[in-house]
Amino acid sequence: MYGEEASKLARETKRTIDHFPPYNDSLVRSITREIRHLYETCQALINDYNLQKERIESEIKQQWHQQHGTSTSTIQGSTELTSQQQQQQQQQQQRDPNYTTLEMLDELALPSSSSSATLYSNVSLANLQDQVERALQPVKEVFWTKYLVHSTPLQRNKRILMAYHHQRIEKIKELSWAHNTLPESSRRLLSPDEIIFFNEYEKHCRNKYTSDPALGEIDLSLGMIYPPKEVFITVRVIKDCGDIVTESGATLSLKKNSEHFVKRSDVERLITQGYLLHVA
């Protein structure tokens, strides 16, 4: 059933926010196959509809020509006759400038045969188009029903697949800044394409800014890519750190499992190194 594999990947994408699981290659491949199959099905439905449309239009046009063939030839004949009469009138008028007929006097009041033929032709073509539309209506309904059944999960699977990769890329960048590089334990969780992305990101983005002389006064090695929202925070000691001296000159004893309300700038580096945990 389409959608089950995508639902699994959507749940895994949500879990990636809190931790970094290994790249689920088998699930990604399965969803990619579904997307390809759905796309091919949609294309086959479009081609089948176009063939049916051409066949129906051809049949109705053929029937229409058979039904209106006599009328069309009559219109053409009357048009040719009118042209001959006009030539005769022009020749007679050249011989006699005062030549006038009742038809010439009524020319502005009554439509000509050619305009009548054009009007009849336009009405007939409108009727033909109306017949084609009525014949195609049930075919269109069936086509759109089948097409939406396949195109809807196709678009859903594509969005979930893109969201999964986007979330993992953001997590890779976050870990890169938090640890100044990507830990070896995290590298083993990446796909080959993600490793290529991380190497390029390190080379062209993070290292460029951390080594920029213009940013020398800002210590980007702490992993702070966003400004702190509070000055004092509560931290819990994960590993014994011993005694440290804060910026104010006070001594802070950081023993394992103890909690402290301290200035963020005093313990920022210890948090990034994994000695302290930001609690609140």
mmCIF file of N, CA, C and O in Angstrom, residues 136-232:
data_model
loop_
_atom_site.group_PDB
_atom_site.id
_atom_site.type_symbol
_atom_site.label_atom_id
_atom_site.label_comp_id
_atom_site.label_asym_id
_atom_site.label_seq_id
_atom_site.Cartn_x
_atom_site.Cartn_y
_atom_site.Cartn_z
ATOM 1 N N LEU A 136 -16.126 13.704 -24.545
ATOM 2 C CA LEU A 136 -14.904 13.573 -23.742
ATOM 3 C C LEU A 136 -15.162 13.670 -22.240
ATOM 4 O O LEU A 136 -14.284 13.315 -21.445
ATOM 5 N N GLN A 137 -16.316 14.163 -21.824
ATOM 6 C CA GLN A 137 -16.573 14.394 -20.406
ATOM 7 C C GLN A 137 -16.407 13.133 -19.546
ATOM 8 O O GLN A 137 -15.700 13.152 -18.533
ATOM 9 N N PRO A 138 -17.039 12.001 -19.896
ATOM 10 C CA PRO A 138 -16.835 10.797 -19.063
ATOM 11 C C PRO A 138 -15.396 10.298 -19.079
ATOM 12 O O PRO A 138 -14.899 9.780 -18.078
ATOM 13 N N VAL A 139 -14.718 10.464 -20.217
ATOM 14 C CA VAL A 139 -13.314 10.043 -20.299
ATOM 15 C C VAL A 139 -12.454 10.902 -19.375
ATOM 16 O O VAL A 139 -11.552 10.406 -18.698
ATOM 17 N N LYS A 140 -12.734 12.217 -19.331
ATOM 18 C CA LYS A 140 -11.991 13.117 -18.449
ATOM 19 C C LYS A 140 -12.200 12.758 -16.978
ATOM 20 O O LYS A 140 -11.258 12.776 -16.183
ATOM 21 N N GLU A 141 -13.426 12.444 -16.617
ATOM 22 C CA GLU A 141 -13.727 12.105 -15.224
ATOM 23 C C GLU A 141 -12.951 10.868 -14.773
ATOM 24 O O GLU A 141 -12.375 10.835 -13.682
ATOM 25 N N VAL A 142 -12.942 9.857 -15.626
ATOM 26 C CA VAL A 142 -12.202 8.627 -15.288
ATOM 27 C C VAL A 142 -10.704 8.914 -15.210
ATOM 28 O O VAL A 142 -10.006 8.446 -14.299
ATOM 29 N N PHE A 143 -10.206 9.714 -16.161
ATOM 30 C CA PHE A 143 -8.775 10.031 -16.183
ATOM 31 C C PHE A 143 -8.344 10.776 -14.917
ATOM 32 O O PHE A 143 -7.360 10.404 -14.272
ATOM 33 N N TRP A 144 -9.067 11.826 -14.547
ATOM 34 C CA TRP A 144 -8.672 12.616 -13.385
ATOM 35 C C TRP A 144 -8.780 11.821 -12.091
ATOM 36 O O TRP A 144 -7.976 12.013 -11.164
ATOM 37 N N THR A 145 -9.764 10.928 -12.008
ATOM 38 C CA THR A 145 -9.874 10.086 -10.810
ATOM 39 C C THR A 145 -8.638 9.208 -10.654
ATOM 40 O O THR A 145 -8.023 9.142 -9.582
ATOM 41 N N LYS A 146 -8.261 8.513 -11.729
ATOM 42 C CA LYS A 146 -7.081 7.649 -11.679
ATOM 43 C C LYS A 146 -5.804 8.462 -11.464
ATOM 44 O O LYS A 146 -4.912 8.061 -10.711
ATOM 45 N N TYR A 147 -5.731 9.616 -12.136
ATOM 46 C CA TYR A 147 -4.509 10.431 -12.054
ATOM 47 C C TYR A 147 -4.290 10.951 -10.637
ATOM 48 O O TYR A 147 -3.167 10.907 -10.111
ATOM 49 N N LEU A 148 -5.348 11.437 -9.985
ATOM 50 C CA LEU A 148 -5.210 11.970 -8.622
ATOM 51 C C LEU A 148 -4.875 10.860 -7.623
ATOM 52 O O LEU A 148 -4.161 11.099 -6.650
ATOM 53 N N VAL A 149 -5.403 9.667 -7.866
ATOM 54 C CA VAL A 149 -5.099 8.542 -6.967
ATOM 55 C C VAL A 149 -3.599 8.246 -6.948
ATOM 56 O O VAL A 149 -3.044 7.850 -5.926
ATOM 57 N N HIS A 150 -2.929 8.449 -8.075
ATOM 58 C CA HIS A 150 -1.499 8.151 -8.160
ATOM 59 C C HIS A 150 -0.621 9.392 -7.940
ATOM 60 O O HIS A 150 0.469 9.287 -7.366
ATOM 61 N N SER A 151 -1.073 10.553 -8.383
ATOM 62 C CA SER A 151 -0.236 11.750 -8.247
ATOM 63 C C SER A 151 -0.187 12.254 -6.805
ATOM 64 O O SER A 151 0.822 12.830 -6.385
ATOM 65 N N THR A 152 -1.250 12.048 -6.028
ATOM 66 C CA THR A 152 -1.267 12.522 -4.635
ATOM 67 C C THR A 152 -0.207 11.812 -3.786
ATOM 68 O O THR A 152 0.597 12.478 -3.117
ATOM 69 N N PRO A 153 -0.141 10.469 -3.761
ATOM 70 C CA PRO A 153 0.950 9.830 -3.002
ATOM 71 C C PRO A 153 2.325 10.110 -3.595
ATOM 72 O O PRO A 153 3.319 10.120 -2.874
ATOM 73 N N LEU A 154 2.386 10.353 -4.913
ATOM 74 C CA LEU A 154 3.665 10.703 -5.531
ATOM 75 C C LEU A 154 4.215 11.996 -4.928
ATOM 76 O O LEU A 154 5.377 12.055 -4.505
ATOM 77 N N GLN A 155 3.383 13.040 -4.872
ATOM 78 C CA GLN A 155 3.825 14.314 -4.305
ATOM 79 C C GLN A 155 4.111 14.195 -2.811
ATOM 80 O O GLN A 155 5.065 14.790 -2.297
ATOM 81 N N ARG A 156 3.321 13.407 -2.101
ATOM 82 C CA ARG A 156 3.534 13.220 -0.659
ATOM 83 C C ARG A 156 4.870 12.530 -0.394
ATOM 84 O O ARG A 156 5.645 12.954 0.477
ATOM 85 N N ASN A 157 5.155 11.477 -1.121
ATOM 86 C CA ASN A 157 6.418 10.758 -0.938
ATOM 87 C C ASN A 157 7.619 11.655 -1.247
ATOM 88 O O ASN A 157 8.637 11.605 -0.560
ATOM 89 N N LYS A 158 7.505 12.471 -2.290
ATOM 90 C CA LYS A 158 8.606 13.372 -2.645
ATOM 91 C C LYS A 158 8.850 14.389 -1.532
ATOM 92 O O LYS A 158 10.001 14.682 -1.170
ATOM 93 N N ARG A 159 7.780 14.947 -0.960
ATOM 94 C CA ARG A 159 7.949 15.933 0.117
ATOM 95 C C ARG A 159 8.594 15.307 1.339
ATOM 96 O O ARG A 159 9.473 15.908 1.971
ATOM 97 N N ILE A 160 8.172 14.100 1.695
ATOM 98 C CA ILE A 160 8.738 13.433 2.875
ATOM 99 C C ILE A 160 10.200 13.086 2.640
ATOM 100 O O ILE A 160 11.042 13.249 3.529
ATOM 101 N N LEU A 161 10.525 12.627 1.441
ATOM 102 C CA LEU A 161 11.909 12.281 1.124
ATOM 103 C C LEU A 161 12.811 13.511 1.197
ATOM 104 O O LEU A 161 13.927 13.454 1.735
ATOM 105 N N MET A 162 12.332 14.637 0.677
ATOM 106 C CA MET A 162 13.113 15.873 0.731
ATOM 107 C C MET A 162 13.236 16.384 2.166
ATOM 108 O O MET A 162 14.287 16.885 2.566
ATOM 109 N N ALA A 163 12.157 16.264 2.959
ATOM 110 C CA ALA A 163 12.204 16.694 4.363
ATOM 111 C C ALA A 163 13.195 15.855 5.168
ATOM 112 O O ALA A 163 13.919 16.377 6.031
ATOM 113 N N TYR A 164 13.254 14.561 4.880
ATOM 114 C CA TYR A 164 14.187 13.677 5.585
ATOM 115 C C TYR A 164 15.637 14.096 5.341
ATOM 116 O O TYR A 164 16.434 14.228 6.276
ATOM 117 N N HIS A 165 15.976 14.333 4.085
ATOM 118 C CA HIS A 165 17.350 14.713 3.765
ATOM 119 C C HIS A 165 17.676 16.125 4.268
ATOM 120 O O HIS A 165 18.799 16.388 4.727
ATOM 121 N N HIS A 166 16.690 17.013 4.204
ATOM 122 C CA HIS A 166 16.930 18.375 4.709
ATOM 123 C C HIS A 166 17.197 18.357 6.209
ATOM 124 O O HIS A 166 18.112 19.048 6.691
ATOM 125 N N GLN A 167 16.422 17.574 6.950
ATOM 126 C CA GLN A 167 16.605 17.519 8.398
ATOM 127 C C GLN A 167 17.961 16.922 8.760
ATOM 128 O O GLN A 167 18.623 17.385 9.694
ATOM 129 N N ARG A 168 18.404 15.939 8.026
ATOM 130 C CA ARG A 168 19.710 15.334 8.319
ATOM 131 C C ARG A 168 20.844 16.316 7.989
ATOM 132 O O ARG A 168 21.833 16.397 8.727
ATOM 133 N N ILE A 169 20.694 17.072 6.892
ATOM 134 C CA ILE A 169 21.710 18.063 6.545
ATOM 135 C C ILE A 169 21.823 19.125 7.638
ATOM 136 O O ILE A 169 22.928 19.525 8.033
ATOM 137 N N GLU A 170 20.680 19.587 8.145
ATOM 138 C CA GLU A 170 20.700 20.578 9.221
ATOM 139 C C GLU A 170 21.343 20.011 10.485
ATOM 140 O O GLU A 170 22.052 20.719 11.203
ATOM 141 N N LYS A 171 21.106 18.734 10.753
ATOM 142 C CA LYS A 171 21.704 18.094 11.937
ATOM 143 C C LYS A 171 23.213 17.966 11.769
ATOM 144 O O LYS A 171 23.976 18.159 12.736
ATOM 145 N N ILE A 172 23.670 17.664 10.566
ATOM 146 C CA ILE A 172 25.111 17.570 10.300
ATOM 147 C C ILE A 172 25.778 18.921 10.538
ATOM 148 O O ILE A 172 26.842 19.009 11.164
ATOM 149 N N LYS A 173 25.171 19.994 10.051
ATOM 150 C CA LYS A 173 25.737 21.329 10.257
ATOM 151 C C LYS A 173 25.744 21.697 11.731
ATOM 152 O O LYS A 173 26.698 22.310 12.226
ATOM 153 N N GLU A 174 24.691 21.318 12.439
ATOM 154 C CA GLU A 174 24.628 21.613 13.880
ATOM 155 C C GLU A 174 25.732 20.886 14.644
ATOM 156 O O GLU A 174 26.406 21.478 15.500
ATOM 157 N N LEU A 175 25.945 19.607 14.338
ATOM 158 C CA LEU A 175 27.010 18.848 15.007
ATOM 159 C C LEU A 175 28.387 19.391 14.640
ATOM 160 O O LEU A 175 29.301 19.413 15.471
ATOM 161 N N SER A 176 28.539 19.835 13.404
ATOM 162 C CA SER A 176 29.816 20.384 12.960
ATOM 163 C C SER A 176 30.206 21.615 13.766
ATOM 164 O O SER A 176 31.356 21.764 14.199
ATOM 165 N N TRP A 177 29.259 22.499 14.005
ATOM 166 C CA TRP A 177 29.551 23.706 14.772
ATOM 167 C C TRP A 177 29.681 23.412 16.260
ATOM 168 O O TRP A 177 30.469 24.056 16.965
ATOM 169 N N ALA A 178 28.921 22.448 16.754
ATOM 170 C CA ALA A 178 28.948 22.159 18.195
ATOM 171 C C ALA A 178 30.250 21.508 18.626
ATOM 172 O O ALA A 178 30.734 21.745 19.738
ATOM 173 N N HIS A 179 30.862 20.711 17.746
ATOM 174 C CA HIS A 179 32.069 19.965 18.112
ATOM 175 C C HIS A 179 33.299 20.410 17.321
ATOM 176 O O HIS A 179 34.345 19.746 17.394
ATOM 177 N N ASN A 180 33.184 21.522 16.585
ATOM 178 C CA ASN A 180 34.270 22.020 15.742
ATOM 179 C C ASN A 180 34.600 21.083 14.590
ATOM 180 O O ASN A 180 35.401 21.405 13.729
ATOM 181 N N THR A 181 34.019 19.921 14.592
ATOM 182 C CA THR A 181 34.134 18.941 13.514
ATOM 183 C C THR A 181 33.071 17.897 13.770
ATOM 184 O O THR A 181 32.320 17.990 14.748
ATOM 185 N N LEU A 182 32.986 16.913 12.928
ATOM 186 C CA LEU A 182 32.001 15.861 13.119
ATOM 187 C C LEU A 182 32.668 14.685 13.826
ATOM 188 O O LEU A 182 33.658 14.139 13.329
ATOM 189 N N PRO A 183 32.153 14.294 15.009
ATOM 190 C CA PRO A 183 32.769 13.163 15.729
ATOM 191 C C PRO A 183 32.779 11.899 14.882
ATOM 192 O O PRO A 183 31.926 11.707 14.021
ATOM 193 N N GLU A 184 33.762 11.057 15.147
ATOM 194 C CA GLU A 184 33.896 9.820 14.386
ATOM 195 C C GLU A 184 32.665 8.932 14.541
ATOM 196 O O GLU A 184 32.256 8.239 13.604
ATOM 197 N N SER A 185 32.066 8.966 15.741
ATOM 198 C CA SER A 185 30.861 8.162 15.960
ATOM 199 C C SER A 185 29.706 8.620 15.073
ATOM 200 O O SER A 185 28.883 7.816 14.629
ATOM 201 N N SER A 186 29.670 9.930 14.791
ATOM 202 C CA SER A 186 28.613 10.458 13.928
ATOM 203 C C SER A 186 28.922 10.219 12.459
ATOM 204 O O SER A 186 28.009 10.061 11.640
ATOM 205 N N ARG A 187 30.197 10.206 12.095
ATOM 206 C CA ARG A 187 30.578 9.968 10.698
ATOM 207 C C ARG A 187 30.090 8.610 10.209
ATOM 208 O O ARG A 187 29.733 8.444 9.038
ATOM 209 N N ARG A 188 30.105 7.629 11.121
ATOM 210 C CA ARG A 188 29.686 6.286 10.722
ATOM 211 C C ARG A 188 28.184 6.212 10.424
ATOM 212 O O ARG A 188 27.720 5.231 9.839
ATOM 213 N N LEU A 189 27.447 7.245 10.811
ATOM 214 C CA LEU A 189 25.999 7.263 10.590
ATOM 215 C C LEU A 189 25.613 7.914 9.272
ATOM 216 O O LEU A 189 24.435 7.917 8.907
ATOM 217 N N LEU A 190 26.602 8.461 8.548
ATOM 218 C CA LEU A 190 26.316 9.208 7.333
ATOM 219 C C LEU A 190 26.297 8.306 6.105
ATOM 220 O O LEU A 190 26.972 7.281 6.061
ATOM 221 N N SER A 191 25.558 8.747 5.108
ATOM 222 C CA SER A 191 25.606 8.094 3.807
ATOM 223 C C SER A 191 26.793 8.650 3.021
ATOM 224 O O SER A 191 27.353 9.689 3.393
ATOM 225 N N PRO A 192 27.223 7.999 1.938
ATOM 226 C CA PRO A 192 28.348 8.534 1.149
ATOM 227 C C PRO A 192 28.107 9.965 0.657
ATOM 228 O O PRO A 192 29.027 10.789 0.676
ATOM 229 N N ASP A 193 26.904 10.271 0.236
ATOM 230 C CA ASP A 193 26.602 11.630 -0.223
ATOM 231 C C ASP A 193 26.666 12.632 0.923
ATOM 232 O O ASP A 193 27.083 13.781 0.736
ATOM 233 N N GLU A 194 26.247 12.218 2.109
ATOM 234 C CA GLU A 194 26.306 13.115 3.267
ATOM 235 C C GLU A 194 27.747 13.380 3.684
ATOM 236 O O GLU A 194 28.078 14.489 4.132
ATOM 237 N N ILE A 195 28.616 12.400 3.539
ATOM 238 C CA ILE A 195 30.036 12.610 3.851
ATOM 239 C C ILE A 195 30.628 13.634 2.883
ATOM 240 O O ILE A 195 31.404 14.515 3.281
ATOM 241 N N ILE A 196 30.263 13.526 1.597
ATOM 242 C CA ILE A 196 30.743 14.504 0.609
ATOM 243 C C ILE A 196 30.245 15.901 0.977
ATOM 244 O O ILE A 196 31.002 16.884 0.922
ATOM 245 N N PHE A 197 28.982 16.006 1.381
ATOM 246 C CA PHE A 197 28.441 17.310 1.770
ATOM 247 C C PHE A 197 29.194 17.873 2.972
ATOM 248 O O PHE A 197 29.542 19.056 2.999
ATOM 249 N N PHE A 198 29.435 17.033 3.980
ATOM 250 C CA PHE A 198 30.118 17.521 5.182
ATOM 251 C C PHE A 198 31.524 18.019 4.858
ATOM 252 O O PHE A 198 31.944 19.082 5.344
ATOM 253 N N ASN A 199 32.251 17.290 4.026
ATOM 254 C CA ASN A 199 33.609 17.718 3.668
ATOM 255 C C ASN A 199 33.584 19.055 2.929
ATOM 256 O O ASN A 199 34.423 19.931 3.189
ATOM 257 N N GLU A 200 32.646 19.221 2.022
ATOM 258 C CA GLU A 200 32.531 20.482 1.294
ATOM 259 C C GLU A 200 32.089 21.615 2.219
ATOM 260 O O GLU A 200 32.552 22.755 2.091
ATOM 261 N N TYR A 201 31.202 21.304 3.157
ATOM 262 C CA TYR A 201 30.736 22.321 4.107
ATOM 263 C C TYR A 201 31.880 22.772 5.012
ATOM 264 O O TYR A 201 32.024 23.969 5.301
ATOM 265 N N GLU A 202 32.672 21.830 5.461
ATOM 266 C CA GLU A 202 33.822 22.167 6.301
ATOM 267 C C GLU A 202 34.823 23.021 5.534
ATOM 268 O O GLU A 202 35.347 24.011 6.048
ATOM 269 N N LYS A 203 35.063 22.669 4.291
ATOM 270 C CA LYS A 203 36.095 23.339 3.498
ATOM 271 C C LYS A 203 35.688 24.732 3.075
ATOM 272 O O LYS A 203 36.471 25.689 3.203
ATOM 273 N N HIS A 204 34.465 24.878 2.590
ATOM 274 C CA HIS A 204 34.058 26.126 1.957
ATOM 275 C C HIS A 204 33.223 27.031 2.847
ATOM 276 O O HIS A 204 32.979 28.181 2.488
ATOM 277 N N CYS A 205 32.777 26.536 3.984
ATOM 278 C CA CYS A 205 31.905 27.361 4.824
ATOM 279 C C CYS A 205 32.461 27.541 6.226
ATOM 280 O O CYS A 205 32.885 28.629 6.599
ATOM 281 N N ARG A 206 32.491 26.474 7.016
ATOM 282 C CA ARG A 206 32.848 26.639 8.427
ATOM 283 C C ARG A 206 34.295 27.076 8.604
ATOM 284 O O ARG A 206 34.583 28.026 9.356
ATOM 285 N N ASN A 207 35.225 26.418 7.916
ATOM 286 C CA ASN A 207 36.641 26.788 8.059
ATOM 287 C C ASN A 207 36.909 28.195 7.536
ATOM 288 O O ASN A 207 37.778 28.908 8.043
ATOM 289 N N LYS A 208 36.160 28.593 6.514
ATOM 290 C CA LYS A 208 36.343 29.933 5.958
ATOM 291 C C LYS A 208 36.023 31.001 6.992
ATOM 292 O O LYS A 208 36.745 31.993 7.136
ATOM 293 N N TYR A 209 34.961 30.811 7.753
ATOM 294 C CA TYR A 209 34.566 31.818 8.732
ATOM 295 C C TYR A 209 35.391 31.746 10.010
ATOM 296 O O TYR A 209 35.694 32.775 10.626
ATOM 297 N N THR A 210 35.764 30.550 10.426
ATOM 298 C CA THR A 210 36.549 30.441 11.651
ATOM 299 C C THR A 210 37.966 30.969 11.478
ATOM 300 O O THR A 210 38.614 31.354 12.449
ATOM 301 N N SER A 211 38.475 30.990 10.228
ATOM 302 C CA SER A 211 39.832 31.484 9.981
ATOM 303 C C SER A 211 39.848 32.889 9.383
ATOM 304 O O SER A 211 40.913 33.391 9.025
ATOM 305 N N ASP A 212 38.704 33.535 9.281
ATOM 306 C CA ASP A 212 38.630 34.873 8.707
ATOM 307 C C ASP A 212 39.199 35.892 9.697
ATOM 308 O O ASP A 212 38.703 36.002 10.827
ATOM 309 N N PRO A 213 40.251 36.679 9.323
ATOM 310 C CA PRO A 213 40.823 37.668 10.250
ATOM 311 C C PRO A 213 39.814 38.722 10.682
ATOM 312 O O PRO A 213 39.908 39.264 11.792
ATOM 313 N N ALA A 214 38.845 39.021 9.813
ATOM 314 C CA ALA A 214 37.856 40.035 10.163
ATOM 315 C C ALA A 214 36.960 39.591 11.312
ATOM 316 O O ALA A 214 36.335 40.421 11.973
ATOM 317 N N LEU A 215 36.911 38.277 11.554
ATOM 318 C CA LEU A 215 36.091 37.756 12.648
ATOM 319 C C LEU A 215 36.959 37.278 13.802
ATOM 320 O O LEU A 215 36.538 36.435 14.594
ATOM 321 N N GLY A 216 38.148 37.837 13.905
ATOM 322 C CA GLY A 216 39.087 37.388 14.929
ATOM 323 C C GLY A 216 38.614 37.624 16.342
ATOM 324 O O GLY A 216 38.973 36.894 17.267
ATOM 325 N N GLU A 217 37.809 38.645 16.542
ATOM 326 C CA GLU A 217 37.343 38.954 17.892
ATOM 327 C C GLU A 217 36.192 38.057 18.324
ATOM 328 O O GLU A 217 35.801 38.074 19.485
ATOM 329 N N ILE A 218 35.635 37.289 17.405
ATOM 330 C CA ILE A 218 34.519 36.411 17.736
ATOM 331 C C ILE A 218 35.026 34.975 17.760
ATOM 332 O O ILE A 218 35.596 34.496 16.782
ATOM 333 N N ASP A 219 34.840 34.320 18.878
ATOM 334 C CA ASP A 219 35.297 32.937 19.020
ATOM 335 C C ASP A 219 34.213 31.996 18.511
ATOM 336 O O ASP A 219 33.308 31.602 19.240
ATOM 337 N N LEU A 220 34.318 31.625 17.219
ATOM 338 C CA LEU A 220 33.323 30.729 16.625
ATOM 339 C C LEU A 220 33.581 29.266 16.972
ATOM 340 O O LEU A 220 32.765 28.407 16.677
ATOM 341 N N SER A 221 34.707 28.982 17.552
ATOM 342 C CA SER A 221 35.022 27.595 17.899
ATOM 343 C C SER A 221 34.150 27.074 19.022
ATOM 344 O O SER A 221 34.131 25.878 19.296
ATOM 345 N N LEU A 222 33.408 27.964 19.700
ATOM 346 C CA LEU A 222 32.527 27.512 20.769
ATOM 347 C C LEU A 222 31.270 26.840 20.229
ATOM 348 O O LEU A 222 30.516 26.246 20.986
ATOM 349 N N GLY A 223 31.052 26.967 18.940
ATOM 350 C CA GLY A 223 29.865 26.360 18.370
ATOM 351 C C GLY A 223 28.627 27.208 18.513
ATOM 352 O O GLY A 223 27.509 26.723 18.316
ATOM 353 N N MET A 224 28.779 28.472 18.881
ATOM 354 C CA MET A 224 27.635 29.356 19.053
ATOM 355 C C MET A 224 27.303 30.010 17.709
ATOM 356 O O MET A 224 27.944 30.974 17.305
ATOM 357 N N ILE A 225 26.344 29.461 17.008
ATOM 358 C CA ILE A 225 25.933 30.055 15.739
ATOM 359 C C ILE A 225 24.693 30.922 15.919
ATOM 360 O O ILE A 225 24.264 31.592 14.993
ATOM 361 N N TYR A 226 24.114 30.902 17.131
ATOM 362 C CA TYR A 226 22.999 31.774 17.464
ATOM 363 C C TYR A 226 23.329 32.527 18.749
ATOM 364 O O TYR A 226 23.978 31.969 19.651
ATOM 365 N N PRO A 227 22.911 33.777 18.883
ATOM 366 C CA PRO A 227 23.195 34.526 20.103
ATOM 367 C C PRO A 227 22.464 33.918 21.295
ATOM 368 O O PRO A 227 21.343 33.417 21.162
ATOM 369 N N PRO A 228 23.052 33.924 22.484
ATOM 370 C CA PRO A 228 22.390 33.353 23.666
ATOM 371 C C PRO A 228 21.152 34.157 24.043
ATOM 372 O O PRO A 228 21.113 35.377 23.904
ATOM 373 N N LYS A 229 20.137 33.458 24.525
ATOM 374 C CA LYS A 229 18.898 34.115 24.922
ATOM 375 C C LYS A 229 18.907 34.523 26.392
ATOM 376 O O LYS A 229 18.072 35.311 26.818
ATOM 377 N N GLU A 230 19.822 33.974 27.180
ATOM 378 C CA GLU A 230 19.884 34.326 28.595
ATOM 379 C C GLU A 230 21.341 34.445 29.032
ATOM 380 O O GLU A 230 22.237 33.831 28.448
ATOM 381 N N VAL A 231 21.571 35.234 30.060
ATOM 382 C CA VAL A 231 22.934 35.448 30.575
ATOM 383 C C VAL A 231 23.307 34.338 31.545
ATOM 384 O O VAL A 231 24.406 33.773 31.481
ATOM 385 N N PHE A 232 22.401 33.991 32.482
ATOM 386 C CA PHE A 232 22.654 32.948 33.471
ATOM 387 C C PHE A 232 21.811 31.722 33.139
ATOM 388 O O PHE A 232 20.635 31.838 32.755
#
